Short mmCIF file of C-alpha atoms in Angstrom, two decimals:
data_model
loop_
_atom_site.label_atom_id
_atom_site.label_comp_id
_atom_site.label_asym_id
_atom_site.label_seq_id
_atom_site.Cartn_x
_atom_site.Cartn_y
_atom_site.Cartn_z
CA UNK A 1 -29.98 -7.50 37.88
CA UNK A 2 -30.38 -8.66 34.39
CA UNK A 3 -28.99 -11.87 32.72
CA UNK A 4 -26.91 -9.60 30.38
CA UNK A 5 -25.73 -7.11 33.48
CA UNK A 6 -25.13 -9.91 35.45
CA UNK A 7 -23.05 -11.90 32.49
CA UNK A 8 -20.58 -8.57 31.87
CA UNK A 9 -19.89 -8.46 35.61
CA UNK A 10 -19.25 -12.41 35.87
CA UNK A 11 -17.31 -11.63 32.64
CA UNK A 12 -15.39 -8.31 33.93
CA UNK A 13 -14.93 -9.91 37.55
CA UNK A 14 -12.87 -12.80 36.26
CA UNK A 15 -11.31 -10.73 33.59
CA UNK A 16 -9.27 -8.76 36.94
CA UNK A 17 -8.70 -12.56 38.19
CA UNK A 18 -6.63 -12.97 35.10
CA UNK A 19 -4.66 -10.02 35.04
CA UNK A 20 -4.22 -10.27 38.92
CA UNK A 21 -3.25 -13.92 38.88
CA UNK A 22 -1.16 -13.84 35.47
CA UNK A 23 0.74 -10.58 37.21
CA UNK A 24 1.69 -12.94 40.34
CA UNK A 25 3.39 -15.51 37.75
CA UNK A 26 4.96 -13.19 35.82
CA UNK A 27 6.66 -11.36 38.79
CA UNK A 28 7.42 -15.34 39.59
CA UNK A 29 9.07 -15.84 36.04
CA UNK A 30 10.51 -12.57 35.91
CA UNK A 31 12.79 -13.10 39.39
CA UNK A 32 13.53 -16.47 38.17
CA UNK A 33 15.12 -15.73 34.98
CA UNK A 34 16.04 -11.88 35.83
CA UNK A 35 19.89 -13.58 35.82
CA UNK A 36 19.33 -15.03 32.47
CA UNK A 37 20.13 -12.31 31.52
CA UNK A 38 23.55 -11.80 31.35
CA UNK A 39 26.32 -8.98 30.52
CA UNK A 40 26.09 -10.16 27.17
CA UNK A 41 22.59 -9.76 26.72
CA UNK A 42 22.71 -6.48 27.55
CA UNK A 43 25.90 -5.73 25.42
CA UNK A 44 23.54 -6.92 22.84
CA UNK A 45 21.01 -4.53 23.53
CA UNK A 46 23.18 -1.31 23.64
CA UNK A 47 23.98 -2.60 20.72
CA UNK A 48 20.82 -2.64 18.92
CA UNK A 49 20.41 1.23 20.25
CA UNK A 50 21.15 3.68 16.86
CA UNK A 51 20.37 7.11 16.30
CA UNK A 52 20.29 6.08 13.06
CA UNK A 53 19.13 2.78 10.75
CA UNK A 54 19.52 1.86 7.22
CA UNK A 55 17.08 0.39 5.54
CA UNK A 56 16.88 -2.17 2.31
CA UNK A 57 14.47 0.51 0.80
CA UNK A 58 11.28 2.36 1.31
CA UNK A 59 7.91 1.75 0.54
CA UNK A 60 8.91 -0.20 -2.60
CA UNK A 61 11.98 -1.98 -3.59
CA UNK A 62 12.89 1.19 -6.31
CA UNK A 63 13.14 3.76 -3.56
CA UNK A 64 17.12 3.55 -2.66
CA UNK A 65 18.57 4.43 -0.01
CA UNK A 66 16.24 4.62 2.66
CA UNK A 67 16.93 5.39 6.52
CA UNK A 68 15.02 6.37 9.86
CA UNK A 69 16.83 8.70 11.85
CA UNK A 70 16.70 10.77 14.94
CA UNK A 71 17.05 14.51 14.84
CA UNK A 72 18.28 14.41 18.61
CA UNK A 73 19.48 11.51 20.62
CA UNK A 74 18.97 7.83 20.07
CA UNK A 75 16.03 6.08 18.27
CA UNK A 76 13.50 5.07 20.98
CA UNK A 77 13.39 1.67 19.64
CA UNK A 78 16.23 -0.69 19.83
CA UNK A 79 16.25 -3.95 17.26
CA UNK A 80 16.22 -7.30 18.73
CA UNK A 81 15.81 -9.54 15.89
CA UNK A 82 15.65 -9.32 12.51
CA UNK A 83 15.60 -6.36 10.14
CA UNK A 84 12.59 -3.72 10.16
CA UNK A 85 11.74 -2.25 6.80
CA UNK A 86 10.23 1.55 5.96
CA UNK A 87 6.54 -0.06 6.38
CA UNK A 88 7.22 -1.93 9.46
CA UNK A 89 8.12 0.99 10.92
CA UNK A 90 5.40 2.83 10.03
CA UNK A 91 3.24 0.43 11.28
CA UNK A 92 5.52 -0.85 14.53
CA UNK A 93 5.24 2.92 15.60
CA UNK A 94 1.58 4.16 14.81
CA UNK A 95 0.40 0.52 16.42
CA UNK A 96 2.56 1.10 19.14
CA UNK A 97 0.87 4.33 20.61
CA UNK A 98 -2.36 2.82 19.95
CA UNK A 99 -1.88 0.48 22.46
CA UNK A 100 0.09 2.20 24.48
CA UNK A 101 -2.75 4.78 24.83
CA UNK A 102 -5.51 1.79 25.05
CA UNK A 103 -3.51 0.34 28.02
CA UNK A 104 -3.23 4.42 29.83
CA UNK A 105 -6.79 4.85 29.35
CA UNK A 106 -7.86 1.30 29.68
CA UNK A 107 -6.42 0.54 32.20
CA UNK A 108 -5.91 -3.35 30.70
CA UNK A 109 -3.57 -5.00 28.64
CA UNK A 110 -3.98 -4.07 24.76
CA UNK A 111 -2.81 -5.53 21.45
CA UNK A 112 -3.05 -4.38 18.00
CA UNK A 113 -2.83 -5.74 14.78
CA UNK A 114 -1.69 -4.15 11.89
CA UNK A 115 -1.18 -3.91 7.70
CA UNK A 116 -0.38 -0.98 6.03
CA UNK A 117 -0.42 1.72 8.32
CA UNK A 118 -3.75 0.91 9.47
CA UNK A 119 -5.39 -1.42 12.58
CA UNK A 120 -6.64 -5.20 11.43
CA UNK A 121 -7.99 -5.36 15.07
CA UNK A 122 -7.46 -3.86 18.18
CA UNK A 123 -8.54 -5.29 21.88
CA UNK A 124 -8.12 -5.68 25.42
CA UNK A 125 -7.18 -8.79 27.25
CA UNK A 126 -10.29 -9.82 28.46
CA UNK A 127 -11.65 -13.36 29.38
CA UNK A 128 -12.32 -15.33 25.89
CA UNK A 129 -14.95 -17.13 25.55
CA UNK A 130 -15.06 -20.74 24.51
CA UNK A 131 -16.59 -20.06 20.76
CA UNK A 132 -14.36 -16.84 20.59
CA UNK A 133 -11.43 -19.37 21.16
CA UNK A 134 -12.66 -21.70 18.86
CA UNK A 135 -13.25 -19.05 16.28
CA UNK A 136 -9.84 -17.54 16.59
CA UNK A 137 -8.73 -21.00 16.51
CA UNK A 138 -6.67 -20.45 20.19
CA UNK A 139 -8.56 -22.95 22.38
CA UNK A 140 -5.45 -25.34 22.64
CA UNK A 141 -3.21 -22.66 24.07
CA UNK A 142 -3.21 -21.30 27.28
CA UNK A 143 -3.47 -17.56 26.99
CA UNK A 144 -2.61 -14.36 29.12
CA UNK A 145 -4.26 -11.41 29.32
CA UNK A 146 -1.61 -10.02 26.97
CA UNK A 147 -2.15 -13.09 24.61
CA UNK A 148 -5.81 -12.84 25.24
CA UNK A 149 -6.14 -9.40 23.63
CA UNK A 150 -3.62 -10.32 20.64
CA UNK A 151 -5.96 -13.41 20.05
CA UNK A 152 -8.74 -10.93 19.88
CA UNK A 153 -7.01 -8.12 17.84
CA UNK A 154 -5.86 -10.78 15.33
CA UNK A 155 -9.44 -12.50 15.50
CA UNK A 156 -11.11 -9.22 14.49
CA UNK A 157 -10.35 -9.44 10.88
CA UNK A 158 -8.17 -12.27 10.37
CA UNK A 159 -7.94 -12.61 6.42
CA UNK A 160 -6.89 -9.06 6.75
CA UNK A 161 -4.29 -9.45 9.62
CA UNK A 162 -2.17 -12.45 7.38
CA UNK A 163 0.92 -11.27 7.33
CA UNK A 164 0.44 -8.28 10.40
CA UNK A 165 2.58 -6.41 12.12
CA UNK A 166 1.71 -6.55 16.25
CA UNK A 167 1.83 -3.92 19.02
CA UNK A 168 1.79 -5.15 22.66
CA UNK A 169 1.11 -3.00 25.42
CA UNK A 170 2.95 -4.78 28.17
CA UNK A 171 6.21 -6.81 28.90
CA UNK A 172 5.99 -10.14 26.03
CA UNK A 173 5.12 -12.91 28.11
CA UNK A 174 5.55 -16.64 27.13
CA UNK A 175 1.90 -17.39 25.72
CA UNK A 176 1.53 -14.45 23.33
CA UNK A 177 5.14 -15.51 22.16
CA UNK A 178 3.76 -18.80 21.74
CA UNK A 179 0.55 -17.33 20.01
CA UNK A 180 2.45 -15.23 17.71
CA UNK A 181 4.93 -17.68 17.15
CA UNK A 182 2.46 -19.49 14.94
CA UNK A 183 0.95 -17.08 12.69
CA UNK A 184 1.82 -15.62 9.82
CA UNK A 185 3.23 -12.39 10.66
CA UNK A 186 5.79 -9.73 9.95
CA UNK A 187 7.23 -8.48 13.39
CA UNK A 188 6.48 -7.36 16.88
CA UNK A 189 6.78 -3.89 19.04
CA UNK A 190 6.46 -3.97 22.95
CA UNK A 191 7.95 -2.70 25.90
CA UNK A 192 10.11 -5.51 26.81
CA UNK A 193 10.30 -9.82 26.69
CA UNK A 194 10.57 -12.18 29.30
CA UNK A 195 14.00 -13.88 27.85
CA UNK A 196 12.14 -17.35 27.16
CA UNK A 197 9.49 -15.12 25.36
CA UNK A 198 12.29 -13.27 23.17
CA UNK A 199 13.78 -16.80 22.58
CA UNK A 200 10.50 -18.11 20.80
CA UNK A 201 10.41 -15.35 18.38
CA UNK A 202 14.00 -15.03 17.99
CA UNK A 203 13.30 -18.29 15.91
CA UNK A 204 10.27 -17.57 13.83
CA UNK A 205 10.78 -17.40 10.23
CA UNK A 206 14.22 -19.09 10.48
CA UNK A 207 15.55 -16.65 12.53
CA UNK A 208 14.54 -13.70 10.78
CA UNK A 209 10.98 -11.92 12.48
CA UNK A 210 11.61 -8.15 13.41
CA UNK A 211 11.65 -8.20 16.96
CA UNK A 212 11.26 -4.47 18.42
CA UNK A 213 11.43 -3.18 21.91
CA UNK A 214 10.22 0.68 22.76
CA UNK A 215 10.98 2.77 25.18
CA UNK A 216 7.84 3.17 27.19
CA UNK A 217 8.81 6.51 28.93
CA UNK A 218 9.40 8.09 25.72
CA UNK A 219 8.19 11.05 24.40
CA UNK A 220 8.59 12.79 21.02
CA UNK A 221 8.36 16.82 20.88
CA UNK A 222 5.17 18.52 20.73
CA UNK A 223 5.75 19.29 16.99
CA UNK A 224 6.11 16.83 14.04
CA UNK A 225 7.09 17.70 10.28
CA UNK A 226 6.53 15.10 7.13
CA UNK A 227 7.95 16.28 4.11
CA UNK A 228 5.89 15.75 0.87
CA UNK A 229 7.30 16.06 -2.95
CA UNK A 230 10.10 18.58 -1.75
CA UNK A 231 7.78 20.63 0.70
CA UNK A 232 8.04 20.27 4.61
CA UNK A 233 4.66 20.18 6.58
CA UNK A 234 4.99 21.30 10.38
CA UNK A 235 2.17 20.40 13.04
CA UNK A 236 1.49 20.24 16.68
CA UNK A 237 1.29 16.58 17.22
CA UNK A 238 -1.98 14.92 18.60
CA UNK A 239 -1.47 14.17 21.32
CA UNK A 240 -5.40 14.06 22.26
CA UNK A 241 -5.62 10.42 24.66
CA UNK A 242 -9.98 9.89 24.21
CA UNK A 243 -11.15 9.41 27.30
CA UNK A 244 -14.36 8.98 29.45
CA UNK A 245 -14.26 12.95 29.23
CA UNK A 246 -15.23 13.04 25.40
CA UNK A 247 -18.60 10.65 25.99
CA UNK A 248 -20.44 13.15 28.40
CA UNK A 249 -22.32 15.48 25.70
CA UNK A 250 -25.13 13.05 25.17
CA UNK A 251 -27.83 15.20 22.64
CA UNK A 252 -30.00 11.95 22.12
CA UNK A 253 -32.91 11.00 24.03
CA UNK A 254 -31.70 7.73 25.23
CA UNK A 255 -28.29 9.05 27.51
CA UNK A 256 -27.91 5.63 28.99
CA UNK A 257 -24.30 4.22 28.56
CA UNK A 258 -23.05 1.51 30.46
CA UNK A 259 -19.90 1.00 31.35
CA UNK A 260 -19.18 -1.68 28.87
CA UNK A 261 -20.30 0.57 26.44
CA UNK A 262 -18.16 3.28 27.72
CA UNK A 263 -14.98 1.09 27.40
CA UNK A 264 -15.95 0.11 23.34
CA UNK A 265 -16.18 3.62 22.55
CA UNK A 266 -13.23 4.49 24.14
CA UNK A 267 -11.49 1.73 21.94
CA UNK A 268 -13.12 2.75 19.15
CA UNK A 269 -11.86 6.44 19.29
CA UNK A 270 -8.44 5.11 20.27
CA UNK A 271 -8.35 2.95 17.57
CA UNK A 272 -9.84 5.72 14.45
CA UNK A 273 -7.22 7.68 16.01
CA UNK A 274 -4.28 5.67 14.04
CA UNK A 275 -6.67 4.39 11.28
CA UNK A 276 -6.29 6.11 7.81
CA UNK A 277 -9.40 8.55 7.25
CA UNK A 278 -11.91 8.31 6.87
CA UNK A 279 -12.68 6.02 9.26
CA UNK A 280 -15.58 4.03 10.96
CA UNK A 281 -14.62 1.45 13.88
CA UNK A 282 -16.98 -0.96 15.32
CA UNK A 283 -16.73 -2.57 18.41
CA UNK A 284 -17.57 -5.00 21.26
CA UNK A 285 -16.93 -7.21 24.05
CA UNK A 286 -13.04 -5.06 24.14
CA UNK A 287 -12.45 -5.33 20.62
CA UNK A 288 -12.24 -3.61 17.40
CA UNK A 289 -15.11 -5.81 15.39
CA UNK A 290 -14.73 -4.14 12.08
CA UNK A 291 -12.52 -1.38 10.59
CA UNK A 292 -13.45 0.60 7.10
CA UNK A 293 -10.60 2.28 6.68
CA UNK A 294 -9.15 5.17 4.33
CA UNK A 295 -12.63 5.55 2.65
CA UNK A 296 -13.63 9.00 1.03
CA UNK A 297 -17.05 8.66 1.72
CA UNK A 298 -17.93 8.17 5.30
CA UNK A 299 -20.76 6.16 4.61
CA UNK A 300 -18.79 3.42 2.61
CA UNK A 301 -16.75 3.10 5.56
CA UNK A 302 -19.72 2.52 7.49
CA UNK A 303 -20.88 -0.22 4.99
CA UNK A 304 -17.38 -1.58 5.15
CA UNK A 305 -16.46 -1.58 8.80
CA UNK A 306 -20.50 -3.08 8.67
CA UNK A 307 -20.01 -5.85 6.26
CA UNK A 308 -16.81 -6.75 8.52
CA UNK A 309 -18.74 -7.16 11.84
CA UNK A 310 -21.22 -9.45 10.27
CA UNK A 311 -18.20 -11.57 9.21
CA UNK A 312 -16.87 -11.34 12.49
CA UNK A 313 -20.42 -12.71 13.97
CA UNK A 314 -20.69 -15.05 10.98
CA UNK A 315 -17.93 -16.79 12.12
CA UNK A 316 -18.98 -17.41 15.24
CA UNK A 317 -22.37 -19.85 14.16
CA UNK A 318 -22.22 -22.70 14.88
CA UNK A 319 -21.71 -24.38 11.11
CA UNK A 320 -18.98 -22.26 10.89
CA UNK A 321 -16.88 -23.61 13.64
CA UNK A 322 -17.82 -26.72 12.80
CA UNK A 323 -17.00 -27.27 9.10
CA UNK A 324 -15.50 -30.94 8.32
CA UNK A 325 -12.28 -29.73 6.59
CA UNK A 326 -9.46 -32.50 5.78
CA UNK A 327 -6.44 -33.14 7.96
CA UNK A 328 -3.98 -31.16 5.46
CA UNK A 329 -6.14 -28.08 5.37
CA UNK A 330 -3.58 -25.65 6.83
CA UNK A 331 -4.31 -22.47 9.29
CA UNK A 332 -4.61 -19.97 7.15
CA UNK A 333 -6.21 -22.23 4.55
CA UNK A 334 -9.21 -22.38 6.76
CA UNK A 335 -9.45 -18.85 7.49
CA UNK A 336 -9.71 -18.18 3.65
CA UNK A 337 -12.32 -21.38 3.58
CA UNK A 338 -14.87 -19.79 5.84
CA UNK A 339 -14.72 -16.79 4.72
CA UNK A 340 -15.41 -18.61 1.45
CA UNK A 341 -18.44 -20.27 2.95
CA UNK A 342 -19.94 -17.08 3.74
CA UNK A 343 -19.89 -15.50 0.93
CA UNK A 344 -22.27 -16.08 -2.09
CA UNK A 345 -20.32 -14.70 -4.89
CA UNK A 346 -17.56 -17.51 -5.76
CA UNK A 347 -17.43 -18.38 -9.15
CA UNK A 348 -18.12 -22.04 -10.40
CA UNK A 349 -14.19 -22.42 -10.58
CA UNK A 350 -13.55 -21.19 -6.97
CA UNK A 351 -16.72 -23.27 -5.47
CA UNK A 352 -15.01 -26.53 -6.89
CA UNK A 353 -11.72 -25.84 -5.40
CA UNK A 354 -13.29 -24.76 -2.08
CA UNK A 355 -14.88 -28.01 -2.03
CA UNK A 356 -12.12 -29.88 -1.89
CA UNK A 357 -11.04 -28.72 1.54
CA UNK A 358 -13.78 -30.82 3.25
CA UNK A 359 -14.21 -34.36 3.81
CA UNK A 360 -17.86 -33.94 3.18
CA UNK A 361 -18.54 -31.21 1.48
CA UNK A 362 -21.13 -28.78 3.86
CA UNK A 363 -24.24 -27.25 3.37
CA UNK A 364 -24.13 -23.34 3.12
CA UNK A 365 -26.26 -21.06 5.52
CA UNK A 366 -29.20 -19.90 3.83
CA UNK A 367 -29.84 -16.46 3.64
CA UNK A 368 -32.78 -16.31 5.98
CA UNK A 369 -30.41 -18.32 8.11
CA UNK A 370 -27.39 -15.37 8.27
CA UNK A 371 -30.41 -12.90 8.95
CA UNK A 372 -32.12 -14.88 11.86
CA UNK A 373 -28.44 -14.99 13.53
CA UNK A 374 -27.20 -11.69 13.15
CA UNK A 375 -30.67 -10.39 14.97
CA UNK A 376 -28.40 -11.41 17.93
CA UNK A 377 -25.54 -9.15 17.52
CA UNK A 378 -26.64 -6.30 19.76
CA UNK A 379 -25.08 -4.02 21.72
CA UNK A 380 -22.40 -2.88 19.21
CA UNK A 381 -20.76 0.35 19.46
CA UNK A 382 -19.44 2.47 16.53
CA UNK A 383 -17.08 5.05 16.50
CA UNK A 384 -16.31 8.28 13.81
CA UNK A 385 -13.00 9.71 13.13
CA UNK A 386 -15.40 12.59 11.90
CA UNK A 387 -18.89 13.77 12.10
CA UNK A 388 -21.76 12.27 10.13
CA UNK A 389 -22.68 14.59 7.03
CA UNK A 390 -26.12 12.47 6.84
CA UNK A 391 -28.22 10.40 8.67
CA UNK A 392 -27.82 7.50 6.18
CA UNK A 393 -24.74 5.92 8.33
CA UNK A 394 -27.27 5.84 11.28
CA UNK A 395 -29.58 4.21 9.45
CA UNK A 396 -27.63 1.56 8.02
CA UNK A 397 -25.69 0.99 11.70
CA UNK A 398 -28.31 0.42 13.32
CA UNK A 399 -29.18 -2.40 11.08
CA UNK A 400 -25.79 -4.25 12.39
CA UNK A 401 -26.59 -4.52 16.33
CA UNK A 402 -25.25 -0.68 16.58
CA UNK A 403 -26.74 0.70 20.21
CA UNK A 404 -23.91 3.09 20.93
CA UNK A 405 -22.29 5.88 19.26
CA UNK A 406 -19.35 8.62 19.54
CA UNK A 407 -18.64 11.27 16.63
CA UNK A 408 -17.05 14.37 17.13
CA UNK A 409 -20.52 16.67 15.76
CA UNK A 410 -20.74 19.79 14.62
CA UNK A 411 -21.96 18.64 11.22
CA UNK A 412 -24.92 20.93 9.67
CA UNK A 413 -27.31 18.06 9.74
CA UNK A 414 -26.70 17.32 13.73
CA UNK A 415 -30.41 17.55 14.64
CA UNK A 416 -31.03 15.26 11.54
CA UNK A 417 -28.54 12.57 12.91
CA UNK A 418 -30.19 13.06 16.45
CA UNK A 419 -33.25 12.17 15.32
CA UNK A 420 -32.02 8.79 13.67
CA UNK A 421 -30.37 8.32 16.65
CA UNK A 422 -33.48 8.64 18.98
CA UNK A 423 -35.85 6.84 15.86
CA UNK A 424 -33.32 3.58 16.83
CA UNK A 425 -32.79 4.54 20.71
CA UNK A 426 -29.41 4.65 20.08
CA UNK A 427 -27.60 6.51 22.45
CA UNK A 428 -25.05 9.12 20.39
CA UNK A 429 -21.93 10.99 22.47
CA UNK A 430 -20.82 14.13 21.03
CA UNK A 431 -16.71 13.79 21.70
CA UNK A 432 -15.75 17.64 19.84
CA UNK A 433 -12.80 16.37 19.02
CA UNK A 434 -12.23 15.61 14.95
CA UNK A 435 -9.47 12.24 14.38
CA UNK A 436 -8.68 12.13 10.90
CA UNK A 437 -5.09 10.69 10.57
CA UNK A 438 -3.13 10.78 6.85
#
């Protein structure tokens, strides 16, 4: 067995400890406070069941009156905190069946974070690593599965994900409440809250974070209509779940996929699903690595959702977890710093206030440097939310660590991308089914 093969199973093996042993404390916690829950807890609750909800406004503060509303029945949502606006819906709801589907298909917990209708980062709660805790700046709290994969979803992108909206699979356990409790974020959709859980974010932002629990069993109808400047738009809704199924038409020489590889795809595809199109997602180790989102040309997304792996890796070197900053540099301050000490376009104003932040101001990584350690990101699988028109996104993955592949096909130029594909031994799965999502 190789070092790497035999790393992933160490790796996957003690990822099923976690969720097994994490399970037998939460069923612990769960009988222990199930009475904690009194009648008027749940008086609450029915409460906070409408079948319809007024809103401040919609997407902007000019757009009075604004509502959500069921055509039959109640909401599926009930409001436990706070006070959801039009865009927090969108986003509480698309994130919400992207990890629900992650977690059916998965079989793991999942978390996603979101901004503007689109995913930040999505993941599974897998075992973090020491410099992935470091990175995500998480390695002082003791962490879940569930708050495992919100570390990583959040990690993915986490300049973007300031400010996000997040979508938990399973029942909100006391570390992810603890997790979320101190970022900077909007609100929170899941299933359900251990009551100690629901108390911690019952007092973020004063009292005011958007605290949403779904119904898991529900189920909307098979069609969906959006109205747009007067005219109403009917569809069958997709209700497509990617799979194992849509990786088995393998046209490229190289048909090798392991099962890691197997499970980033399958991520990937989830994710593009509920990403504005176009659409490239990167991803590895269970998570969403980088995201170009809502591009018009597919191969800008590609540079994009490149450009935001190497950041991802980037951060993981070892200067970068290890920059001197002062006492009073805050969170998010530092997030914004190393991101500042990658880059190599600040002006002379910026690099003097950046410098500031440090007690000794640190050398930057060379360029030869960020080459020599992104070599090492291999392994990387990328997923389409439609077929390649060219062979130029190939070429310019496989310059990022990309091994691994799944687009839906059926572009003219298929034998040309095949033949990238097979110039890089990069294995390429033909899924057949198209994602776009507007």
């Amino acid at each position: 067995m190789s070092l790497i093969a035999f790393t992933n199973a160490v790796v996957k093996a003690a990822s099923f400890a976690q969720v097994h042993e994490w399970q037998a404390i939460k069923s612990t916690r769960r009988n222990r406070s199930h009475n904690t829950l009194h009648n008027k807890e749940e008086h609450s609750l029915m409460e906070n069941q409408h079948t319809e909800l007024t809103l401040r406004y919609g997407c902007n503060p000019h757009q009075k009156p604004a509502r959500v509303y069921a055509k039959q029945g109640q909401l599926p949502f009930q409001v436990l905190n706070g006070a959801p606006g039009y865009i927090n819906l969108l986003d509480a709801l698309n994130s919400w069946q992207l990890v629900r589907e992650l977690r059916q298909s998965l079989n793991l917990p999942a978390a996603a974070s979101f901004k503007h209708v689109s995913p930040a980062g999505a993941a599974l709660g897998l075992l973090l690593s020491d410099t992935l805790k470091q990175a995500y700046a998480v390695e002082d709290l003791e962490l879940s599965p569930l708050a495992s994969a919100y570390a990583r979803a959040r990690g993915a992108d986490r300049q973007a994900s300031y400010g996000d909206w997040a979508a938990l699979s399973d029942i909100v356990d006391v570390p992810t409440a603890r997790l979320i409790s101190r970022e900077v974020s909007d609100g929170v959709i899941a299933p359900g809250y251990e009551p100690e859980a629901l108390e911690i974010l019952r007092k973020k932002r004063k009292g005011s974070y958007i605290v949403l629990q779904i119904d898991p069993n529900y189920e909307p109808e098979e069609m969906e209509t959006r109205e747009v400047f007067g005219v109403t738009f009917e569809q069958k809704r997709n209700n497509i779940t990617p799979s194992a199924e849509h990786l088995k038409d393998i046209p490229t020489r190289n048909k090798h996929l392991p099962e890691s590889a197997q499970r980033d795809l399958i991520l990937s595809l989830i994710t593009l699903k509920y990403t504005q199109s176009n659409s490239i997602c990167f991803a590895y180790d269970g998570q969403a690595i980088g995201i170009g989102a809502g591009g018009q040309s597919r191969i800008m997304c590609t540079r994009v959702a490149a450009a935001k792996a190497a950041d991802w890796y980037l951060r993981l070197h070892p200067a970068a977890l290890s920059l001197p900053f002062k006492a009073s540099v805050k969170r998010q301050e530092r997030v914004n710093a190393v991101d500042a000490y990658l880059r190599e376009d600040l002006t002379p104003i910026e690099e003097k206030e950046w410098e500031q932040l440090f007690e000794t101001v640190p050398p930057r990584l060379t360029s030869q440097e960020k080459e020599e350690w992104l070599s090492g990101l291999k392994g990387v699988s990328l997923g389409s939310d439609g077929f390649f028109p060219f062979r130029d996104n190939i070429d310019f993955a496989a310059r990022y660590g990309v091994s691994y592949i799944v687009q839906p096909g059926a572009s003219l130029r298929d034998e040309d991308v095949v033949t990238a594909c097979d110039a890089y031994d990069i294995v390429m799965a033909m899924a057949g089914i198209r994602l776009f999502h507007h």
